[in-house]
Coordinates of C-alpha atoms and ligand atoms in Angstrom, one line a residue:
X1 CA -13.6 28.9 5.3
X2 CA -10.7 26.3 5.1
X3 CA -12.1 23.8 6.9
X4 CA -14.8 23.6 4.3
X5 CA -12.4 23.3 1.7
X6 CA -12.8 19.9 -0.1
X7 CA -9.0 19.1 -1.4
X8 CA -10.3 15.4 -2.0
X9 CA -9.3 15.9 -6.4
X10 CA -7.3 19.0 -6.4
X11 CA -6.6 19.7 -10.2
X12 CA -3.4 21.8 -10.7
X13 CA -3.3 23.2 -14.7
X14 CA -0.9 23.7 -16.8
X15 CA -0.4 25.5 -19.9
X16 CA 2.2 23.7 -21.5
X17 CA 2.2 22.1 -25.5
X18 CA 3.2 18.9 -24.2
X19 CA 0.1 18.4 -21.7
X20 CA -2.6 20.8 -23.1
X21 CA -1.4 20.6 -26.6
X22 CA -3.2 23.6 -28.6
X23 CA -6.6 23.3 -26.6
X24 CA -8.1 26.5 -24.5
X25 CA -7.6 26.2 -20.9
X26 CA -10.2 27.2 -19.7
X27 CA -12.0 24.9 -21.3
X28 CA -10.5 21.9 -20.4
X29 CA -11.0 23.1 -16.6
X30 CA -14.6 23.5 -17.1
X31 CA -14.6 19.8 -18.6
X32 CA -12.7 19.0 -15.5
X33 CA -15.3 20.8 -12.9
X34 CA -18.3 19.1 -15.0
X35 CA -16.4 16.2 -14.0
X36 CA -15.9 16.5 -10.4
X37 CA -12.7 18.2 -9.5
X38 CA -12.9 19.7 -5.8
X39 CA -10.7 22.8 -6.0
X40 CA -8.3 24.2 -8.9
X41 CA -5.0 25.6 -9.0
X42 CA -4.2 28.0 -12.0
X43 CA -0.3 27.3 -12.5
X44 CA 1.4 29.1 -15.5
X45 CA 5.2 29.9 -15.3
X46 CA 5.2 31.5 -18.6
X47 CA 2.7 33.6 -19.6
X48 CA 2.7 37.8 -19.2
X49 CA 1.1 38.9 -16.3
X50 CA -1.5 40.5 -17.9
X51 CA -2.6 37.0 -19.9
X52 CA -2.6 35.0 -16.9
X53 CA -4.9 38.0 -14.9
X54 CA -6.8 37.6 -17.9
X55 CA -7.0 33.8 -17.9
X56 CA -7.3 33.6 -14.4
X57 CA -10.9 35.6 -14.4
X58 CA -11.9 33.2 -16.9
X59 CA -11.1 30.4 -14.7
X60 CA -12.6 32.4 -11.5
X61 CA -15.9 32.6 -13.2
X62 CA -16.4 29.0 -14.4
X63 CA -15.2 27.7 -10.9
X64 CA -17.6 30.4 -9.2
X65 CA -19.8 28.9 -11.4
X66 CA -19.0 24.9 -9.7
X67 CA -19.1 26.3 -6.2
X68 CA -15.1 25.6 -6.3
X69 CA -12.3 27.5 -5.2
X70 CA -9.6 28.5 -7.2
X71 CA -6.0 29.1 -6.6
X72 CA -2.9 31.2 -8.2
X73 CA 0.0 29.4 -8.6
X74 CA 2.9 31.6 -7.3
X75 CA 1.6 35.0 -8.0
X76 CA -0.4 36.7 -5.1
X77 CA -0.8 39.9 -7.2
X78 CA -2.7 38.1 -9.4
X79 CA -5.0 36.4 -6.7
X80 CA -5.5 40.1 -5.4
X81 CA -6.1 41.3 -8.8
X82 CA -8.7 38.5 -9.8
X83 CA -9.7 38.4 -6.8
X84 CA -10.2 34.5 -6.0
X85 CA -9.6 32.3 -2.9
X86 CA -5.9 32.1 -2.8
X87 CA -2.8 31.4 -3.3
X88 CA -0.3 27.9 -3.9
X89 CA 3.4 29.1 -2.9
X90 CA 6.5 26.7 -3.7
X91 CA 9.8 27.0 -1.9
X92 CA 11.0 29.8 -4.3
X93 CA 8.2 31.5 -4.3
X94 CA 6.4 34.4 -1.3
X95 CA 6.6 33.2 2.1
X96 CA 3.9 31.9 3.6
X97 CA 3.4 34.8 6.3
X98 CA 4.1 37.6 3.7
X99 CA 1.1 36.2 1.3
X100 CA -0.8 36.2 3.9
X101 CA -0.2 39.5 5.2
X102 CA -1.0 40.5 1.6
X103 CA -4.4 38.4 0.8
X104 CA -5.8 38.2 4.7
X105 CA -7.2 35.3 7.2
X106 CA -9.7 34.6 4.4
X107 CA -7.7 33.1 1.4
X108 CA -6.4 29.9 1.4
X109 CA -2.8 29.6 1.4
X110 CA -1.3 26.4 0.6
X111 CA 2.8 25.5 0.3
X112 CA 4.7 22.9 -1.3
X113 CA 6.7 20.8 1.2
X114 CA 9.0 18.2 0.5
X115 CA 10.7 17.5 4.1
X116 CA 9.3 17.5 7.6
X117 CA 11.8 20.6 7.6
X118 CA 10.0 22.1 5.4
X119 CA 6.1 21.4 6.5
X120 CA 7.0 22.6 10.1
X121 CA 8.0 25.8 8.8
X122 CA 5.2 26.1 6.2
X123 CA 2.5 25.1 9.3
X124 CA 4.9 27.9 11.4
X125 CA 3.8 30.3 9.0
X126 CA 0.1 29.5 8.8
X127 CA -0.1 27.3 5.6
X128 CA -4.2 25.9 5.3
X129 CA -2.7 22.9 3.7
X130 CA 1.1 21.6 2.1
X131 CA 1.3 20.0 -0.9
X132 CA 3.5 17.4 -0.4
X133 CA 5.2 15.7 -3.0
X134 CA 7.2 14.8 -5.0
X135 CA 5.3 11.3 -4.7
X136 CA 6.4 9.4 -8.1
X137 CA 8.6 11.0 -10.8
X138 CA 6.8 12.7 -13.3
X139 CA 7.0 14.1 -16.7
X140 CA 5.0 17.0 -15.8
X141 CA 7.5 18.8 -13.7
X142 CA 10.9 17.9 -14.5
X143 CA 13.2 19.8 -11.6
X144 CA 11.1 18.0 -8.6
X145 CA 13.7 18.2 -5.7
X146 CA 12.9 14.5 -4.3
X147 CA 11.0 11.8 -4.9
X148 CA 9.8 10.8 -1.6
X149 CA 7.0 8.1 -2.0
X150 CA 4.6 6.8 0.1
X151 CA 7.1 6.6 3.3
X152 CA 8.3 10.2 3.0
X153 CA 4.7 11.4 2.8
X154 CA 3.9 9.2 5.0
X155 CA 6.8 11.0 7.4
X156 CA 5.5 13.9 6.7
X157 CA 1.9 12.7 8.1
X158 CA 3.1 11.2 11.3
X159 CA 5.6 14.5 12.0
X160 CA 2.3 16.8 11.4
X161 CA 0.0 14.6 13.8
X162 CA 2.8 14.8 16.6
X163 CA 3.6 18.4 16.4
X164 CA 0.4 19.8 18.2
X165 CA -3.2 21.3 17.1
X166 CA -1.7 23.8 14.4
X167 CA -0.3 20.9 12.3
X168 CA -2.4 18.7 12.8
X169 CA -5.4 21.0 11.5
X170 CA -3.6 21.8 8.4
X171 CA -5.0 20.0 5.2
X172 CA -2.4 17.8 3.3
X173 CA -2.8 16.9 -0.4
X174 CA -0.3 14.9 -2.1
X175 CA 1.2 15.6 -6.0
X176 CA 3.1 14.2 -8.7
X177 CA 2.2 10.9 -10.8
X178 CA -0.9 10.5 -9.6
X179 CA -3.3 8.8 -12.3
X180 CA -6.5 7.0 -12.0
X181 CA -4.2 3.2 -11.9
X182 CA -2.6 4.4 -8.3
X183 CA -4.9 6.8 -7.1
X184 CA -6.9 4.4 -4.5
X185 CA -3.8 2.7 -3.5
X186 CA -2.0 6.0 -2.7
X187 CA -5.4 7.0 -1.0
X188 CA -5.4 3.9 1.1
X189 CA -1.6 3.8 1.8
X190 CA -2.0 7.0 3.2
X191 CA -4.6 6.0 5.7
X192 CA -3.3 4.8 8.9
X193 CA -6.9 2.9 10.0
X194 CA -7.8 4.3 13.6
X195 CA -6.3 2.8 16.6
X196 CA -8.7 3.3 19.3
X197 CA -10.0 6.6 20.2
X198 CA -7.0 7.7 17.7
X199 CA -7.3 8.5 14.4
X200 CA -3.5 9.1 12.4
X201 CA -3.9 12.1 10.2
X202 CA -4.1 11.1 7.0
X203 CA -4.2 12.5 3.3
X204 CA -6.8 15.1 2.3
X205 CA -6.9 14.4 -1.2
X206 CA -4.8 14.1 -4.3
X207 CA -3.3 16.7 -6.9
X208 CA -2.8 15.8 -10.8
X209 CA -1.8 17.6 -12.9
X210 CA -1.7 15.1 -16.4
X211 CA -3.9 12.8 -15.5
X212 CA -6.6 15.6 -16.2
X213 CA -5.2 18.1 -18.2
X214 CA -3.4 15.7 -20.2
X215 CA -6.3 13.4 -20.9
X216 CA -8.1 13.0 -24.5
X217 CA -11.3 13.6 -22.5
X218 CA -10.7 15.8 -18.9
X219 CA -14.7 15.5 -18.2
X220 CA -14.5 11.6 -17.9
X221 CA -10.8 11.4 -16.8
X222 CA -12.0 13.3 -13.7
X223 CA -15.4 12.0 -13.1
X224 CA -13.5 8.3 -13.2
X225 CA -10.9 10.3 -11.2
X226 CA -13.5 11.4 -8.4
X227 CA -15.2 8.1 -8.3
X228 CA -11.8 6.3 -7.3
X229 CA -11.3 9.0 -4.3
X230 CA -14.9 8.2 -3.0
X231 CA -14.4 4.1 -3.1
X232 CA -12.2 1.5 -1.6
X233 CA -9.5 -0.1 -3.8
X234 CA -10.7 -4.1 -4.9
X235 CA -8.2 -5.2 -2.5
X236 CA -9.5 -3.7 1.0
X237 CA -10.9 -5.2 3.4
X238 CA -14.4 -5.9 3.5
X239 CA -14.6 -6.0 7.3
X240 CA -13.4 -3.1 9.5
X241 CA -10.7 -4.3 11.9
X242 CA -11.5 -5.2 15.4
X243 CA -9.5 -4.3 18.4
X244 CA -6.8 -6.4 19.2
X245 CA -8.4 -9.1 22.1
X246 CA -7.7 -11.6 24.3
X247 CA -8.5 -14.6 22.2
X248 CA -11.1 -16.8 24.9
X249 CA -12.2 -20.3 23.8
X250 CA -15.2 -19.2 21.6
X251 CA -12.9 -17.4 19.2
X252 CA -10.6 -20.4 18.9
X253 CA -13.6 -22.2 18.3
X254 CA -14.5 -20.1 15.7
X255 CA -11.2 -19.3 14.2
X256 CA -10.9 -23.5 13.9
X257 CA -14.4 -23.5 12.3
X258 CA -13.8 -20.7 9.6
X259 CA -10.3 -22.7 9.4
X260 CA -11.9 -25.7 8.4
X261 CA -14.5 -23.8 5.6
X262 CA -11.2 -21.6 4.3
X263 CA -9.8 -25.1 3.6
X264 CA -13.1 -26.4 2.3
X265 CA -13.2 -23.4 0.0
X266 CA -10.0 -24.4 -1.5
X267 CA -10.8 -27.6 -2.6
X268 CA -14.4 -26.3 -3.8
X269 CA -13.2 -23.6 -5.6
X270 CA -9.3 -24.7 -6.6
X271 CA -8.6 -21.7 -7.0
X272 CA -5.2 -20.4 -9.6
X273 CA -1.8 -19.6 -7.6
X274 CA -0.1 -17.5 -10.2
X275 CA 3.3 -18.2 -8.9
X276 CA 6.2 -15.5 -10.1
X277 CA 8.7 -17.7 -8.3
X278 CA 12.8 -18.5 -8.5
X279 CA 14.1 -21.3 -10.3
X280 CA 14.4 -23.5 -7.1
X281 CA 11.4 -24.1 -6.0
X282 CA 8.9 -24.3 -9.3
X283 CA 8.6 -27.7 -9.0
X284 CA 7.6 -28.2 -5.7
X285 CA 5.4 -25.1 -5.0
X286 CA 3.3 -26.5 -8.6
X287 CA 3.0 -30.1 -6.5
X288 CA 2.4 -28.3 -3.1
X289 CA -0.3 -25.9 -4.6
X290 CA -2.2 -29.0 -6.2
X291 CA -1.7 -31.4 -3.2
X292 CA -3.9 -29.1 -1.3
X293 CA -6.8 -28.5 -3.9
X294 CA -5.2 -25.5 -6.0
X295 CA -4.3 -24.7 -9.4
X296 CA -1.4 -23.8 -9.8
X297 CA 0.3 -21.5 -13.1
X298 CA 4.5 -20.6 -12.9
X299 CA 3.9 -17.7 -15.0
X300 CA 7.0 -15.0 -14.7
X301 CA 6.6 -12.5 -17.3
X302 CA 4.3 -9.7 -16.8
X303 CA 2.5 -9.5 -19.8
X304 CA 0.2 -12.1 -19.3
X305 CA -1.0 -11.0 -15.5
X306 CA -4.1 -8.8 -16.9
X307 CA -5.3 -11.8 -17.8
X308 CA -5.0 -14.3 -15.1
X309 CA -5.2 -11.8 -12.9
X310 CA -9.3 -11.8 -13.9
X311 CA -9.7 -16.0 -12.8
X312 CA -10.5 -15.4 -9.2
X313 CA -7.0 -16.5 -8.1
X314 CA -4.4 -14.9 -6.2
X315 CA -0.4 -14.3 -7.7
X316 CA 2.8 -14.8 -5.5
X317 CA 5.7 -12.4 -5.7
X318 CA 8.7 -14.5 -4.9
X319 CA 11.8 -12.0 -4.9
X320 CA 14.2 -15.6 -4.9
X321 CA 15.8 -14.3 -7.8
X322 CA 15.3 -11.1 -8.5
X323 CA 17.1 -9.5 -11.7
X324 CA 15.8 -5.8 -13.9
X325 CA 13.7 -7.8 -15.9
X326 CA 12.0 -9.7 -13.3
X327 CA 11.4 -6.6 -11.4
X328 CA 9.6 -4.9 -14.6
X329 CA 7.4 -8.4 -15.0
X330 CA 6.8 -8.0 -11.1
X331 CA 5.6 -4.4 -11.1
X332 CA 3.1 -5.6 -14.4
X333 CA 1.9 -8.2 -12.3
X334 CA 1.4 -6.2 -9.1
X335 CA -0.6 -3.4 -11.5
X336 CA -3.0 -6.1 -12.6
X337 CA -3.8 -7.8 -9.9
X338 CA -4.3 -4.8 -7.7
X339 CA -6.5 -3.5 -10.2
X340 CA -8.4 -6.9 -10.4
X341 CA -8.5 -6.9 -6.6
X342 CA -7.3 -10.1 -6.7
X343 CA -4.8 -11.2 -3.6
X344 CA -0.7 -10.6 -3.5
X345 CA 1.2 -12.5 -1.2
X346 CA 4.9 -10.7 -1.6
X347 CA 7.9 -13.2 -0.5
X348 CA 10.8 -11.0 0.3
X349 CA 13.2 -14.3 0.2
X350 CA 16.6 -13.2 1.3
X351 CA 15.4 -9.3 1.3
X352 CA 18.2 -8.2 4.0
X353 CA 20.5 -10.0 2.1
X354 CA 22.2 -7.2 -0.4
X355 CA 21.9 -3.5 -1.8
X356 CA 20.1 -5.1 -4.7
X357 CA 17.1 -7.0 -3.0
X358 CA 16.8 -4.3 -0.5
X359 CA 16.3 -1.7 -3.6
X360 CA 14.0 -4.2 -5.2
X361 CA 11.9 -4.6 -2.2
X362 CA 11.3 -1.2 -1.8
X363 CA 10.4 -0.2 -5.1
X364 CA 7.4 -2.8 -5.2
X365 CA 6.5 -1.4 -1.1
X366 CA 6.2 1.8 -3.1
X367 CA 4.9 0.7 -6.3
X368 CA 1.9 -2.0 -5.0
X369 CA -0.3 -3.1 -2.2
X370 CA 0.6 -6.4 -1.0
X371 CA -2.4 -8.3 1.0
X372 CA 0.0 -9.9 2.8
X373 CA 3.8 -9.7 3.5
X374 CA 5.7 -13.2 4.3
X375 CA 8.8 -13.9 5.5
X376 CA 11.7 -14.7 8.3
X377 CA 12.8 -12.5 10.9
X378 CA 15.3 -11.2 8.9
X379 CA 13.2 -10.7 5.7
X380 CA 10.4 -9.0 7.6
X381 CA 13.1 -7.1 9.4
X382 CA 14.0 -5.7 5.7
X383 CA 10.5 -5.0 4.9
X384 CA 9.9 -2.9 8.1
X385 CA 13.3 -1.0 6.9
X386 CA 11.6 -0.7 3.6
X387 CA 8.2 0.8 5.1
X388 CA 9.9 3.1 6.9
X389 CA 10.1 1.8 10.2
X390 CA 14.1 2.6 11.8
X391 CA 15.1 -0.6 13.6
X392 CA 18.3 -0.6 16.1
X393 CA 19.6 -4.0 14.9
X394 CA 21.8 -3.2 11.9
X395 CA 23.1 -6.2 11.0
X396 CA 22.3 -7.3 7.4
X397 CA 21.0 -10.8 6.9
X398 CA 23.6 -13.1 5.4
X399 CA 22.1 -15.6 3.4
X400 CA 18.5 -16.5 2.9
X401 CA 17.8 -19.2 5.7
X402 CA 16.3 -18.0 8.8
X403 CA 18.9 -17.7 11.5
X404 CA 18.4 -17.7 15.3
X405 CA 15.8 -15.3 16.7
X406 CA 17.0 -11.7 17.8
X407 CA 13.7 -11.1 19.4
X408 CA 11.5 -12.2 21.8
X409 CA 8.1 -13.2 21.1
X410 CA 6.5 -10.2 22.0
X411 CA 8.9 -8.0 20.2
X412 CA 8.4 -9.9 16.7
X413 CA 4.3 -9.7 17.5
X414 CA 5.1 -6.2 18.5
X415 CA 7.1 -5.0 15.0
X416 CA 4.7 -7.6 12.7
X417 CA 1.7 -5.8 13.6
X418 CA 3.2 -2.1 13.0
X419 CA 4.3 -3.0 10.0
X420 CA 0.8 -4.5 9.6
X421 CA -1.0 -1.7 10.7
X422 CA 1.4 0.8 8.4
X423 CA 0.9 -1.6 5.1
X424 CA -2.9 -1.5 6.2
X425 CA -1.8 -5.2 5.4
X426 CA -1.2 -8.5 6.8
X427 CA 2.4 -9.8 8.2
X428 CA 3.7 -13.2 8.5
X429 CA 6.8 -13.4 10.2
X430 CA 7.5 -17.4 10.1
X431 CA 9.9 -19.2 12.5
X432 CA 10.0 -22.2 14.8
X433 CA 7.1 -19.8 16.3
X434 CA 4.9 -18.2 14.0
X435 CA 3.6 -14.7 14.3
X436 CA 0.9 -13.3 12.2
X437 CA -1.1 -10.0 12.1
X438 CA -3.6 -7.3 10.3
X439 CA -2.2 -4.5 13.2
X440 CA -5.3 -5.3 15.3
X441 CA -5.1 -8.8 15.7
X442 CA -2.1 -10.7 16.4
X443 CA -1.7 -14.5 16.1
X444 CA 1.0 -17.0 17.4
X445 CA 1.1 -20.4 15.7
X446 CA 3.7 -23.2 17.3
X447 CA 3.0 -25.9 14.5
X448 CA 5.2 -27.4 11.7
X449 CA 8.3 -29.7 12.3
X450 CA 12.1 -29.1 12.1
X451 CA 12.3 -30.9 9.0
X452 CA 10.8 -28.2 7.3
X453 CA 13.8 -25.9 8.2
X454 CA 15.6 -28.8 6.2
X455 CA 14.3 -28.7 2.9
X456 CA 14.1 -25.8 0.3
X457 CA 11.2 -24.2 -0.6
X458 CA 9.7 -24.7 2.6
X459 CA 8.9 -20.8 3.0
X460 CA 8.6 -20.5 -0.8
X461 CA 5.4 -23.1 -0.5
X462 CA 4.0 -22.0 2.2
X463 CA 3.0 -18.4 0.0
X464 CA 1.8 -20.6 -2.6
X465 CA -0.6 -22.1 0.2
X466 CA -1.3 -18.8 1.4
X467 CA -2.0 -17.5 -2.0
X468 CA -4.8 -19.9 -2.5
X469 CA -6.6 -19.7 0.8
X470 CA -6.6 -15.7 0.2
X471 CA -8.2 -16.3 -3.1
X472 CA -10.6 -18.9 -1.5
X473 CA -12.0 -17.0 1.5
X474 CA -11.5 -13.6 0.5
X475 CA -14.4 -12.4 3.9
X476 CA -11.2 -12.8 6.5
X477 CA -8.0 -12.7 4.7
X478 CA -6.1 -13.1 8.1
X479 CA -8.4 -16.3 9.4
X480 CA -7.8 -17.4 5.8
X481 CA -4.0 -17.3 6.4
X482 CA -4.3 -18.9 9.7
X483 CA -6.1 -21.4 8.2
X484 CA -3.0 -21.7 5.4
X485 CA -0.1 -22.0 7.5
X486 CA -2.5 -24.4 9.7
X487 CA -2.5 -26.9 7.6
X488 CA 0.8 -26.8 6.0
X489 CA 2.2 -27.0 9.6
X490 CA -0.2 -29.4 11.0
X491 CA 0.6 -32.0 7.5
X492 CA 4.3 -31.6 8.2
X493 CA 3.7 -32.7 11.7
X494 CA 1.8 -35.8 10.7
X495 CA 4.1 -36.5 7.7
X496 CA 7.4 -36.1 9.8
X497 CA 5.6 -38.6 12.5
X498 CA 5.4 -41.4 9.9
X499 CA 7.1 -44.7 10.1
X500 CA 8.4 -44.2 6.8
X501 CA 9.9 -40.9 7.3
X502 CA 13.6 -41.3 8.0
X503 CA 14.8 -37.8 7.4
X504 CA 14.2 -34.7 5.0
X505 CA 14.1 -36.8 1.5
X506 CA 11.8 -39.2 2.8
X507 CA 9.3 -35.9 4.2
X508 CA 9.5 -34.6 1.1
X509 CA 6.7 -36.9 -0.6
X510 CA 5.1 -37.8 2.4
X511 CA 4.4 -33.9 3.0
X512 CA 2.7 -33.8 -0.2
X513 CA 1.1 -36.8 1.1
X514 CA -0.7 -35.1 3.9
X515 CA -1.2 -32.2 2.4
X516 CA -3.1 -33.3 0.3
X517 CA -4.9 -36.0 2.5
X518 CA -5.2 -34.4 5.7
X519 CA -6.5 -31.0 3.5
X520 CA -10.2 -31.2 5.3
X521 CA -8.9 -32.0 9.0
X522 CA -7.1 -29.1 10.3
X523 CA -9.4 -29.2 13.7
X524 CA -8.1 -32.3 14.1
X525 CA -4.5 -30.6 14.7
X526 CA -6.2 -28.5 17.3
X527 CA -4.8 -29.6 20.4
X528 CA -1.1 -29.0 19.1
X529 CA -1.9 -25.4 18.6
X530 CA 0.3 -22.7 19.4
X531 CA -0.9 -20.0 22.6
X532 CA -2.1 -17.0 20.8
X533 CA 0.0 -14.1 21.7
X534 CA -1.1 -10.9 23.8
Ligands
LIG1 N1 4.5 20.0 -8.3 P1 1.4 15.1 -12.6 S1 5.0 17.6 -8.9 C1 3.1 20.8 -10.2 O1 6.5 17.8 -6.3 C2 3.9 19.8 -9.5 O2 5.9 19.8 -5.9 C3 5.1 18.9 -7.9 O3 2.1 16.5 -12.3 C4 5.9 18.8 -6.6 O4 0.1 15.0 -11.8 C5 4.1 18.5 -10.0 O5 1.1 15.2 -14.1 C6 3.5 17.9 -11.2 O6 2.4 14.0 -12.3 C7 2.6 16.8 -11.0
LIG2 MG1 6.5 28.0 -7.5

């Protein structure tokens, strides 16, 4: 029977003044199964056992009456006395094995897990499916152990793919602060995208507790609940990703032809880069944005993202200088524009650097989906940290210009497209050779002078760039990138070959120069292009 089990909108209840305020229970459930929820957990903590076998035949009748299964938090005499399909156990509560010795193969016994300690011993045991949380703080249930985000779920995921046939068949839902403005995000962070004939185990569905009981009207709050779970978030991917490949001739062909309409699309469109950028470089990225055909805002504080957000543009996180109140008008920013499904490029600058920018950096991993991640070795190094990835090198970066490579090629292609492939994302890790992927295909680019290792900004700009070819050619966000660092590069090579270009003051204007003449030519730089990388 568990394998039928739908666990997509798993609605846990609770009883509590605060959340269901002086309405009838079973009401609100029924409001919640008109709505759509999958499968119900009846959690009280309080009440006399006789109320809650009372309340819990209530429940077993209107979910009967849905064709969806309902659960007893805790109490397994109560499933037996009721009667319904099982049981949801927390680490204080019955062991697994025990309930089910109690209720039978039949019932569905789930587990909270918060640890891959604590999955393998609920799998062990014969758990149908963990509830794995705690994913965000929440108000709802105040003594959570850990707040573990999307990387320790994500943990949790891999462990339980790795660890043979049992665990991999056992259902996974994740709980705590998930509400209709995360929901497809967690959804989508939580599926790996298959890699060949393999497909990572990923999340069954999503419990909520507030977000339905706690809502002014549970019917709607879940129906618009339940339509999120069935859809993609406004910032996938319209195509599905294609197997990494050896790139022949024809696909550089047509990677310099879509290069060439991404850049067209810029100018055609001019579309808003909503730069949240550090003091330094405002200036310049404004100039660099509207040198190649964008329209650029410097808009830092949060409250005014809902509304750009909806212009068709794109917004850059620049970390430069990252203080609390930054952060807050950063997370505001993120919200909107992943609810708009417009683009984020996220600029890590100097993420490695200290305690503070590596905190900051993974609060907005946890907190937003980033359509694509920029940086230098070091900074990308930070962000594969961040997303969970453990990397042998543990020196910290020292300041926020790019250093010497630790890595080979093929190790930076290597850990850009992980991270890439984790994110569900693209990553730009920039350097005298740039590597760029979306985890199936993998790009090399060998443009760009050294004078742009010479000015400031330099990385800052090219996000703004980036920002606006997202925003402009939406069908192929990576090709669209290409296309960006393309002709940033290829202008700083003509502008750094002009007669009048003595040295990193002179570039300076003559960059802007070329970017904004040589915006339509980026073919033309075709024969200086970079190998693409295996
Ligand atoms: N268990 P909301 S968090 C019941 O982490 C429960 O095990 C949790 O409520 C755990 O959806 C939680 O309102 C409450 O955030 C989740
Ligand atoms: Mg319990």
């Amino acid at each position: 029977m568990n394998s039928q089990v739908d666990y997509s909108l798993y609605l846990v209840t609770d009883s509590t003044e605060a959340i269901l305020g002086s309405r009838d229970l079973v009401d609100v459930v029924e409001q919640a199964l008109q709505g759509g929820v999958t499968i119900v957990q009846y959690r009280d903590k309080t009440s006399d056992t006789g109320d809650l076998i009372a309340t819990a035949k209530r429940l077993h009748k209107k979910c009967q009456k849905y064709n969806v299964p309902l659960l007893i938090n805790d109490r397994v005499d109560v499933a037996l006395a009721v009667g319904c399909e099982g049981v949801h156990v927390g680490q204080d509560d019955m062991k697994v094995d025990e309930a089910r010795r109690l209720l039978g193969d039949d019932k569905i016994i789930g587990a909270t897990v918060s640890s891959i300690e604590e999955a393998k011993v609920a799998v062990e045991r014969g758990a149908d499916y963990l509830g794995i949380g705690t994913l965000y703080a929440t108000q709802t249930k105040k003594n959570t152990k850990e707040i573990i985000g999307i990387n320790g779920i994500r943990k949790i995921l891999s462990y339980l793919d790795e660890a043979g046939s049992k665990s991999k068949d056992t259902k996974t839902v994740c709980i705590g602060g998930v509400n209709a403005s995360n929901v497809q995000r967690v959804i989508y962070q939580l599926h790996a995208p298959r890699s060949g004939s393999l497909k990572p185990k990923a999340i069954d569905g999503v419990a909520v507790v507030s977000a339905i009981v706690g809502a002014r009207d549970p019917k709607q709050a879940s129906s618009h609940l339940r339509q999120l779970v069935r859809s993609s978030p406004p910032f996938s991917r319209s195509n599905d990703p294609v197997f990494w490949l050896e790139k022949s001739e024809d696909e550089i062909n047509s990677l310099v032809s879509t290069a060439d309409k991404a850049t067209a699309a810029v100018h055609s469109k001019s579309p808003l880069s909503h730069n949240m950028t550090n003091l330094v470089v405002q200036n310049f990225a404004a100039n660099v944005a509207l040198a190649i055909g964008a329209s650029p805002i410097m808009a830092n504080y949060g409250k005014e993202a809902p509304d750009l957000s909806r212009l068709g543009g794109a917004l850059v996180v620049n970390m430069g200088t990252v203080t609390p109140e930054g952060l807050l008008n950063y997370k505001k920013a993120i919200a909107a524009y992943n609810a708009s499904g417009g683009p984020i490029v996220l600029d890590p600058v100097g993420a490695g650097a200290t305690s503070v920018r590596r905190d900051a950096l993974s609060q907005l991993l946890g907190i937003g989906y980033f359509d694509l991640i920029k940086g230098n070795e070091r900074e990308i190094m930070a962000v594969a940290r961040a997303s969970g990835f453990t990397l042998d090198d543990s020196s910290q970066q020292r300041g926020v210009d790019s250093g010497d490579s630790l890595f080979s090629l093929e190790q930076r292609a290597y850990l850009v497209s992980k991270i890439a492939l984790r994110e569900r994302n693209i990553v730009l890790m920039t350097g005298a050779t740039d590597v760029i992927s979306d985890g199936v295909r993998t790009y090399a680019i060998n443009n760009g002078h050294a004078y742009l290792g010479k000015i400031t900004g330099s990385g800052c700009t090219l996000g703004t760039t980036l920002s606006a070819y997202l925003a402009a050619w939406p069908q192929d966000k990576l090709h669209a990138a290409v296309a960006g660092i393309l002709h940033y590069e290829i202008a700083a090579e003509y502008a750094a070959k002009r007669d009048d270009v003595r040295g990193p003051g002179t570039f300076v204007p003559a960059f802007i120069d070329e970017l904004f003449t040589r915006g339509g030519l980026v073919s033309e730089g075709k024969e200086t292009w970079g190998k693409d990388v295996k």
